[in-house]
Coordinates of C-alpha atoms and ligand atoms in Angstrom, one line a residue:
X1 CA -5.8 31.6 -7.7
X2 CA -3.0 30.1 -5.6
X3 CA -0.2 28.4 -6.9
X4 CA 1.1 25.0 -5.0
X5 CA 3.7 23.2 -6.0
X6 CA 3.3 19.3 -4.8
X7 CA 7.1 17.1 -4.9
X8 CA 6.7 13.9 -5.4
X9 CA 3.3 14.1 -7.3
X10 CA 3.1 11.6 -9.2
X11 CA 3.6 9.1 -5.9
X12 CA 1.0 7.0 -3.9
X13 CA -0.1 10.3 -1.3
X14 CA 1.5 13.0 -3.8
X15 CA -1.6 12.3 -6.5
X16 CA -4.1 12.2 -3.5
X17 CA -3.1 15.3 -2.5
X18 CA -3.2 17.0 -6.0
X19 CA -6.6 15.8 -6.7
X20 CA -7.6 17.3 -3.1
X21 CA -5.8 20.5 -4.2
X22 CA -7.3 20.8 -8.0
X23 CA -10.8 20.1 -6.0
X24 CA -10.0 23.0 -3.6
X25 CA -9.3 25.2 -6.7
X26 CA -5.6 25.5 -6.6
X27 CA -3.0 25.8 -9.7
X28 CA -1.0 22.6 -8.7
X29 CA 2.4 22.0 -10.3
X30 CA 3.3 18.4 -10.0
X31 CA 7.4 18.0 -10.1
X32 CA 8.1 14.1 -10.0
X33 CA 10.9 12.4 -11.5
X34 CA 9.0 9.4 -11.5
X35 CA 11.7 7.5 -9.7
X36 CA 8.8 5.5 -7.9
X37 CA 6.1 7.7 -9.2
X38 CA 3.7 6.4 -12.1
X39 CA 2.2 8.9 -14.9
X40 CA -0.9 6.4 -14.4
X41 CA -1.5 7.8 -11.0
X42 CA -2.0 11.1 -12.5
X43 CA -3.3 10.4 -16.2
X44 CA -6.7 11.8 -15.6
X45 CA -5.1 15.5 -14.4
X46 CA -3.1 16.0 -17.4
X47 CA -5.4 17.6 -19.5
X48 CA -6.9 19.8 -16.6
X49 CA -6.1 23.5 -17.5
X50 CA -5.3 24.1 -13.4
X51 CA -2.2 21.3 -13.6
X52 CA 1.0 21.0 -14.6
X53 CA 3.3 17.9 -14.8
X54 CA 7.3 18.7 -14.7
X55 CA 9.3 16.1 -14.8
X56 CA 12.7 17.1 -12.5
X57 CA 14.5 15.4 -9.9
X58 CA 14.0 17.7 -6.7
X59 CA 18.0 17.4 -6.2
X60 CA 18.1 20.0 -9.2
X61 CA 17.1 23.7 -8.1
X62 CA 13.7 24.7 -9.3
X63 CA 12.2 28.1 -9.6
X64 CA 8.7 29.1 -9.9
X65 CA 6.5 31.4 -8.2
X66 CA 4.4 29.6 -6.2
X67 CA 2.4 30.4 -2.5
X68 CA 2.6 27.0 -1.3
X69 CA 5.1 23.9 -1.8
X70 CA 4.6 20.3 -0.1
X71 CA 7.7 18.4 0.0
X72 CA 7.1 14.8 -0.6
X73 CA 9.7 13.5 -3.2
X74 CA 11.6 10.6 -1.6
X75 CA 11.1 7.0 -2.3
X76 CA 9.6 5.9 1.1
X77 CA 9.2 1.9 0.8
X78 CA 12.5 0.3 2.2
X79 CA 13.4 -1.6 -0.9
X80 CA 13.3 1.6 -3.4
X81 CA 15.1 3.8 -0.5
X82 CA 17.5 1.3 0.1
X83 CA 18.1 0.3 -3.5
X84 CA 20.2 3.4 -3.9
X85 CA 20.9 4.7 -0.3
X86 CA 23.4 7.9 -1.1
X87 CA 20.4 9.1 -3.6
X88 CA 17.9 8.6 -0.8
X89 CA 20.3 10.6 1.8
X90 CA 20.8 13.1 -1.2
X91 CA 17.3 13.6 -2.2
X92 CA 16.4 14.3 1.8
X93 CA 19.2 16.8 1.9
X94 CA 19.3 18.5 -1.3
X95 CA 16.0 18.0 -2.1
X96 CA 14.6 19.8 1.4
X97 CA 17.1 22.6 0.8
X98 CA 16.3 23.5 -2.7
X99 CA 12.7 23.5 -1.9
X100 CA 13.1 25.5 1.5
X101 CA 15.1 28.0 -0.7
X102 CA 12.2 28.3 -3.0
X103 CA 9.9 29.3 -0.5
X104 CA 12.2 31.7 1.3
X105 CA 12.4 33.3 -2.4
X106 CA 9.2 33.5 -3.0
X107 CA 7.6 33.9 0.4
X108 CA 6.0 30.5 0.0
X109 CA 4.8 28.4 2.8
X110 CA 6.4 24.9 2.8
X111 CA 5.0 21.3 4.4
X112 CA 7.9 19.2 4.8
X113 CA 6.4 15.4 4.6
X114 CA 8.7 13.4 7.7
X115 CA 7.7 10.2 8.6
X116 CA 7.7 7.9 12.2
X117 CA 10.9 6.8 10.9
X118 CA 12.3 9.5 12.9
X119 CA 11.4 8.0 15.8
X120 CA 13.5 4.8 14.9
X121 CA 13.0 1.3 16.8
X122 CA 10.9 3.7 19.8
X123 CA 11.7 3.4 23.3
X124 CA 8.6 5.2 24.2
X125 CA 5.3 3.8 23.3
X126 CA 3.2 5.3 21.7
X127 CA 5.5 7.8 19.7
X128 CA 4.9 11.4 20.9
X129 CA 6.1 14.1 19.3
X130 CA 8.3 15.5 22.1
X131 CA 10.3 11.5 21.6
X132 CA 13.6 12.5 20.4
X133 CA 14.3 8.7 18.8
X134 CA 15.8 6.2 18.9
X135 CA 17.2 6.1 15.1
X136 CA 20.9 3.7 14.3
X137 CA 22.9 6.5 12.2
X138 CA 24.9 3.7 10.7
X139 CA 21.9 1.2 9.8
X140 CA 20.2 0.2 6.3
X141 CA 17.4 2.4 7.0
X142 CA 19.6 5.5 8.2
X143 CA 19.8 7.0 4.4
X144 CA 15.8 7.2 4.8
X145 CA 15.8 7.8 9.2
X146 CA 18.4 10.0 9.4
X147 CA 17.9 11.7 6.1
X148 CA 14.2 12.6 7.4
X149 CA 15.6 14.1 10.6
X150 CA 18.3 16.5 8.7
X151 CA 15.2 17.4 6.6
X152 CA 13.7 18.7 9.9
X153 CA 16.7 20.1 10.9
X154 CA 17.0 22.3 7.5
X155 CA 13.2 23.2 8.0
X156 CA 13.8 24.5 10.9
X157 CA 16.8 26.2 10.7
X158 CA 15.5 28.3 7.9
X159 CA 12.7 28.9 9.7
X160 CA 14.5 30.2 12.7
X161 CA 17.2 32.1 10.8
X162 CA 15.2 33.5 7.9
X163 CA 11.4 32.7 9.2
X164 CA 10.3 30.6 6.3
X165 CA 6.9 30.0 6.9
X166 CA 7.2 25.8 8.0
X167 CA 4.7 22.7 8.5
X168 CA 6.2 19.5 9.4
X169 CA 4.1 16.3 9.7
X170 CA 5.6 13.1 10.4
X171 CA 3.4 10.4 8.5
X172 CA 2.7 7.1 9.8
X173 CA 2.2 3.8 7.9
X174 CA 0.0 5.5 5.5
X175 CA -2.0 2.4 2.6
X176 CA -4.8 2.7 -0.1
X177 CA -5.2 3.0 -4.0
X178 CA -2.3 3.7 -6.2
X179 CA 0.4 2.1 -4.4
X180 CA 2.7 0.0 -7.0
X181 CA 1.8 -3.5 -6.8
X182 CA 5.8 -3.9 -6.6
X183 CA 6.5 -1.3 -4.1
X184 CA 7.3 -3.6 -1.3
X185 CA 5.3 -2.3 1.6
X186 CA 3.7 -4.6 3.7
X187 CA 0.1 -3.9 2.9
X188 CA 0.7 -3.6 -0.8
X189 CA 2.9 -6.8 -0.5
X190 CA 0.6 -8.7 1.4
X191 CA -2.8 -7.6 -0.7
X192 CA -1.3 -9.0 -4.6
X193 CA 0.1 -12.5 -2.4
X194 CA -2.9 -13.0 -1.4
X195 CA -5.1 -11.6 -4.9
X196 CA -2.5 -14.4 -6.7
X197 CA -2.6 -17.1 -4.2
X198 CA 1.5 -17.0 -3.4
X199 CA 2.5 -17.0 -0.3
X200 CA 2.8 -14.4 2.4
X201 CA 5.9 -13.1 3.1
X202 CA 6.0 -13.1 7.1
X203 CA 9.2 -10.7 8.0
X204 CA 10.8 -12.3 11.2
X205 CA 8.0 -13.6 13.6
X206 CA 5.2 -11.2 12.8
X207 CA 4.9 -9.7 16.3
X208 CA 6.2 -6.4 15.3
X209 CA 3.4 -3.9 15.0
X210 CA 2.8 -1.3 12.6
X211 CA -0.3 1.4 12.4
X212 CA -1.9 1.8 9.3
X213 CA -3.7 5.2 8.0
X214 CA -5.8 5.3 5.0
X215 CA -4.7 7.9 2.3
X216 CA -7.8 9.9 2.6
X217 CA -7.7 10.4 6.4
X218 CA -4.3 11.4 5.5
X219 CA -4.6 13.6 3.0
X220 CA -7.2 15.6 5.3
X221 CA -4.7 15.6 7.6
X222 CA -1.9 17.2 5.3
X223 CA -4.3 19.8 3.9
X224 CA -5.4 21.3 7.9
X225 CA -1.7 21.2 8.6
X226 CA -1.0 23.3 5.2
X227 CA -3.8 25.7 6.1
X228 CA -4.0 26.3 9.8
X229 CA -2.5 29.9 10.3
X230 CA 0.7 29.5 12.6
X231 CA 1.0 25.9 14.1
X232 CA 4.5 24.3 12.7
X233 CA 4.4 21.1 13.7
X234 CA 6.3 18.3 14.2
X235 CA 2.9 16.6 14.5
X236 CA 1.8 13.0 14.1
X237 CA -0.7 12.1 11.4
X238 CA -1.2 8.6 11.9
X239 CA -4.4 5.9 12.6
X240 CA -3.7 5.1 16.4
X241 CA -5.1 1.6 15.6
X242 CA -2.3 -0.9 16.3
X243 CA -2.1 -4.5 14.8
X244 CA 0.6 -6.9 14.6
X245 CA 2.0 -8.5 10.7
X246 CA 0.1 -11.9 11.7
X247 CA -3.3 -10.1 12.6
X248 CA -2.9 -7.5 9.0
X249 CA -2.2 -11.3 6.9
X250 CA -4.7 -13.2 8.8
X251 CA -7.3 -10.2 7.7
X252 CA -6.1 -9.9 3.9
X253 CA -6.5 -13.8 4.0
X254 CA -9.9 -13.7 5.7
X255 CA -11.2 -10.0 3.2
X256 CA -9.9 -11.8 -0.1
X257 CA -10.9 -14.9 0.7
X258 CA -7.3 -16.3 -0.6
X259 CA -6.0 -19.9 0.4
X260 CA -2.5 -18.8 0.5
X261 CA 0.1 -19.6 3.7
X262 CA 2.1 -17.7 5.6
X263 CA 6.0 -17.9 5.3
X264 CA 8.7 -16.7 6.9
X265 CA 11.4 -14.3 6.6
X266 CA 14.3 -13.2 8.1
X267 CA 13.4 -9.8 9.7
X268 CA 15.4 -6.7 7.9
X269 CA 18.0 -5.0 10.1
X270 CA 16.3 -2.2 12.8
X271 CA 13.1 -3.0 11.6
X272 CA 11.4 -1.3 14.3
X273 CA 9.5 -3.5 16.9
X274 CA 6.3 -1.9 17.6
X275 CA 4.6 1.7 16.2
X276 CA 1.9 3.7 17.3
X277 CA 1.2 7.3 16.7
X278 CA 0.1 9.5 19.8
X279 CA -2.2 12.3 17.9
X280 CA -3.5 14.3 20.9
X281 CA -1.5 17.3 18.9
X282 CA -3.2 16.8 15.9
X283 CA -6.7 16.2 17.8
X284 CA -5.5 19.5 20.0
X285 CA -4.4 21.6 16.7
X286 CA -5.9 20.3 13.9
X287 CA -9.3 18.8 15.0
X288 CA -7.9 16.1 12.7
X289 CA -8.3 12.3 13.7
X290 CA -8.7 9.5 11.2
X291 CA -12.0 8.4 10.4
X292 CA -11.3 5.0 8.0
X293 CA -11.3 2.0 10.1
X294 CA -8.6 -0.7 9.2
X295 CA -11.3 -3.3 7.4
X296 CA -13.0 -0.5 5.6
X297 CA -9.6 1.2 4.2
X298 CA -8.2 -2.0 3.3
X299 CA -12.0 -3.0 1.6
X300 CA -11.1 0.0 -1.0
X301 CA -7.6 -1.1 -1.5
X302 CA -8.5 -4.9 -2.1
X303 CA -10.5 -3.4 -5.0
X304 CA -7.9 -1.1 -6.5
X305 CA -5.9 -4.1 -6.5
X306 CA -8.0 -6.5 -7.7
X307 CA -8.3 -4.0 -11.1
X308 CA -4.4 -3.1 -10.9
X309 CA -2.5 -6.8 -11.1
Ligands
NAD401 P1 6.0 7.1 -3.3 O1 7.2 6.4 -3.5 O2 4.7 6.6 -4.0 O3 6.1 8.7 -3.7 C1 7.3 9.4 -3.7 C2 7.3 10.2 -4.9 O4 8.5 11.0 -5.0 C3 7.3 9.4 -6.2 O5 6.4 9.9 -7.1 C4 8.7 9.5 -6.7 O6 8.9 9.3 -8.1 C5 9.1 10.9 -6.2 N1 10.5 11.1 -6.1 C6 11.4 10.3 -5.5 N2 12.7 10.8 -5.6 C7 12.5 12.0 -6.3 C8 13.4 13.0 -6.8 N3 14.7 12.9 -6.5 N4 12.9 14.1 -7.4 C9 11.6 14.2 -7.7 N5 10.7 13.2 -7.3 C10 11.2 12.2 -6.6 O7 5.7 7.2 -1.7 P2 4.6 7.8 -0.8 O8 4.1 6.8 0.1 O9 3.6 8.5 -1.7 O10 5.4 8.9 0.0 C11 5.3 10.3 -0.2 C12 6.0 11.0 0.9 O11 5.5 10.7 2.2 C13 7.5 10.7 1.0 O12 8.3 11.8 1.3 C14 7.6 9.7 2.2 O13 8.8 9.7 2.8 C15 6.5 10.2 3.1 N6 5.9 9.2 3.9 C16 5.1 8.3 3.5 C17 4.6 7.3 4.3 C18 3.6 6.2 3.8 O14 3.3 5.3 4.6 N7 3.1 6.3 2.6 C19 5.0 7.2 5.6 C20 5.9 8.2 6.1 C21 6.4 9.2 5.2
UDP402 N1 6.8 -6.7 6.2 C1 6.5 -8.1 6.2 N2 6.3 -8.6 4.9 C2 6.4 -7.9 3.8 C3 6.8 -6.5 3.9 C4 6.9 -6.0 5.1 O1 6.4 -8.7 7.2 O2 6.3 -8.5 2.7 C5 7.0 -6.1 7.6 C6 8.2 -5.2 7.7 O3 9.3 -6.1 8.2 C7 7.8 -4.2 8.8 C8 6.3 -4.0 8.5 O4 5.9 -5.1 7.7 O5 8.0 -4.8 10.1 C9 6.0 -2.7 7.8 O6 6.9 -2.7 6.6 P1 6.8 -1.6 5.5 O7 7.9 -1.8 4.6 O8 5.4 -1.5 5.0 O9 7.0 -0.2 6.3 P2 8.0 0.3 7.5 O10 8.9 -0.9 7.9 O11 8.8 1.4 6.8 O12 7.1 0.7 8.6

């Protein structure tokens, strides 16, 4: 049986992904420090005799045999990552490295999770992965952009000086079940304003556009990237649908039926204007495109949330 170990287990896409790997017959060890990670997410795997709970901060070294490691600690909504920017920077760094050294040890294969963040406020529309970026090193998002890109960076360089066996995926806006009700992303956010009647928080004018993936389509996505023999990635994994904040309220208010208004906010600093994954890669490599349309993802997480709050 193979071992995997998931970072960042206990999080939104971390317990999706051990589910899907207890399901494929995997030993998963789940190392979280629960930082924005919830026990409840994985409550109904702890008594499974193929899964193990440790709880560690990834920033300490950790070592277990294991043939396969995914790399997703890091808090990933702005308000947690900026909440305690060195950590964030530290946790991207540190963390990467101590897992990278783990599979170079053991001969593990490692799936580094990156984001679209790396592609900053884009200049190129939509976001291939040949775009270098367009990321401000010196910005409130930079502990969370730039850490993500020196997480790259170290995949890479160990896999070109020692030929650790790398995937990289860059996630875009990925929503669905088991996000905190207080994790501050805008579909989460946006969902409980409208399930409690408050208002909508509107960030600057609403024009800027986001794409948003539901966790299963992403989780598939993860998994082919793990599996497929030699392909390293970067590559997307991302819904190419595109909406703007005002259309993703107006379709909360419309799907929960909620009378609550829309209000305005000033807009964070280099929130990015527009985003939009190009997955021809994915398509190409992967035979991997998402399969969840917008209304019926959203359907699913309305529910979650009307049970969660
Ligand atoms: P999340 O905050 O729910 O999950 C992150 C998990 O990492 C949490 O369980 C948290 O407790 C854990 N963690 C944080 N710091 C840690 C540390 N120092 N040591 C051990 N564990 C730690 O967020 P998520 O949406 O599930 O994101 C998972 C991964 O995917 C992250 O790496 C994130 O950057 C990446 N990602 C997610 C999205 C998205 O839209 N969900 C988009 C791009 C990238
Ligand atoms: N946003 C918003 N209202 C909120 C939360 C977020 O308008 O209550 C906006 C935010 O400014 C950004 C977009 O929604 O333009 C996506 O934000 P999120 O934090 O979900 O992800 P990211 O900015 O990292 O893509």
């Amino acid at each position: 049986m193979k071992r995997v170990l998931v970072t960042g287990g206990a999080g939104f896409v971390g317990s999706h992904l051990c589910d899907r790997l207890i399901g494929e017959g995997y030993y998963v060890i789940c190392l979280d420090n629960l930082f924005t990670g919830r026990l409840k997410n994985i409550a109904h795997l702890m008594k499974h005799p193929n899964f193990q709970f440790v709880e560690q901060d990834v920033t300490i070294p950790f070592k277990e045999k294991v043939d396969r490691i995914y790399n997703l600690a890091c808090p990933a909504s702005p308000p947690f990552y900026q909440a305690d920017m060195v950590n964030t920077a530290k946790v991207c760094f540190l963390g990467t490295l101590n897992m990278l050294e783990l599979a170079k040890e053991c001969g593990a294969r490692i799936l580094q999770a990156s984001t679209s963040e790396v592609y900053g406020d884009p200049h190129v529309h939509p976001q291939t992965e040949s775009y270098r970026g367009n990321v401000n090193p010196v910005g409130i998002r930079s502990c969370y952009d730039e850490g993500k890109r020196i997480s790259e960076t170290l995949c890479f360089s160990y896999h070109l000086q020692h030929e650790t066996d790398i995937r990289i995926i860059r996630i875009f806006n990925t929503y669905g079940p088991r996000m905190n009700p207080e994790d501050g992303r805008v579909v989460s956010n946006f969902i409980v304003q409208a399930l409690k009647g408050e208002d909508i928080t509107i960030y600057g004018d609403g024009s800027q556009t986001r794409s948003f993936c539901y966790v299963d389509d992403l989780v598939e996505g993860i998994y082919r990237m793990m599996e497929n023999p030699d392909f390293t990635g970067p590559v997307n994994l991302g819904n190419p649908g595109e909406f703007d904040m005002i259309q993703l309220a107006n379709l909360i208010l419309e799907m929960t039926k909620s009378k609550s208004r829309l209000v305005y906010r000033p807009l964070p600093g280099d929130d990015p204007a527009k985003r939009r994954p190009d997955i021809s890669l994915a398509k190409e490599k992967l035979n991997w495109e998402p399969s969840i349309p917008l209304k019926e993802g959203l359907e699913r997480t309305i529910a979650y949330f009307k049970e969660e709050i």
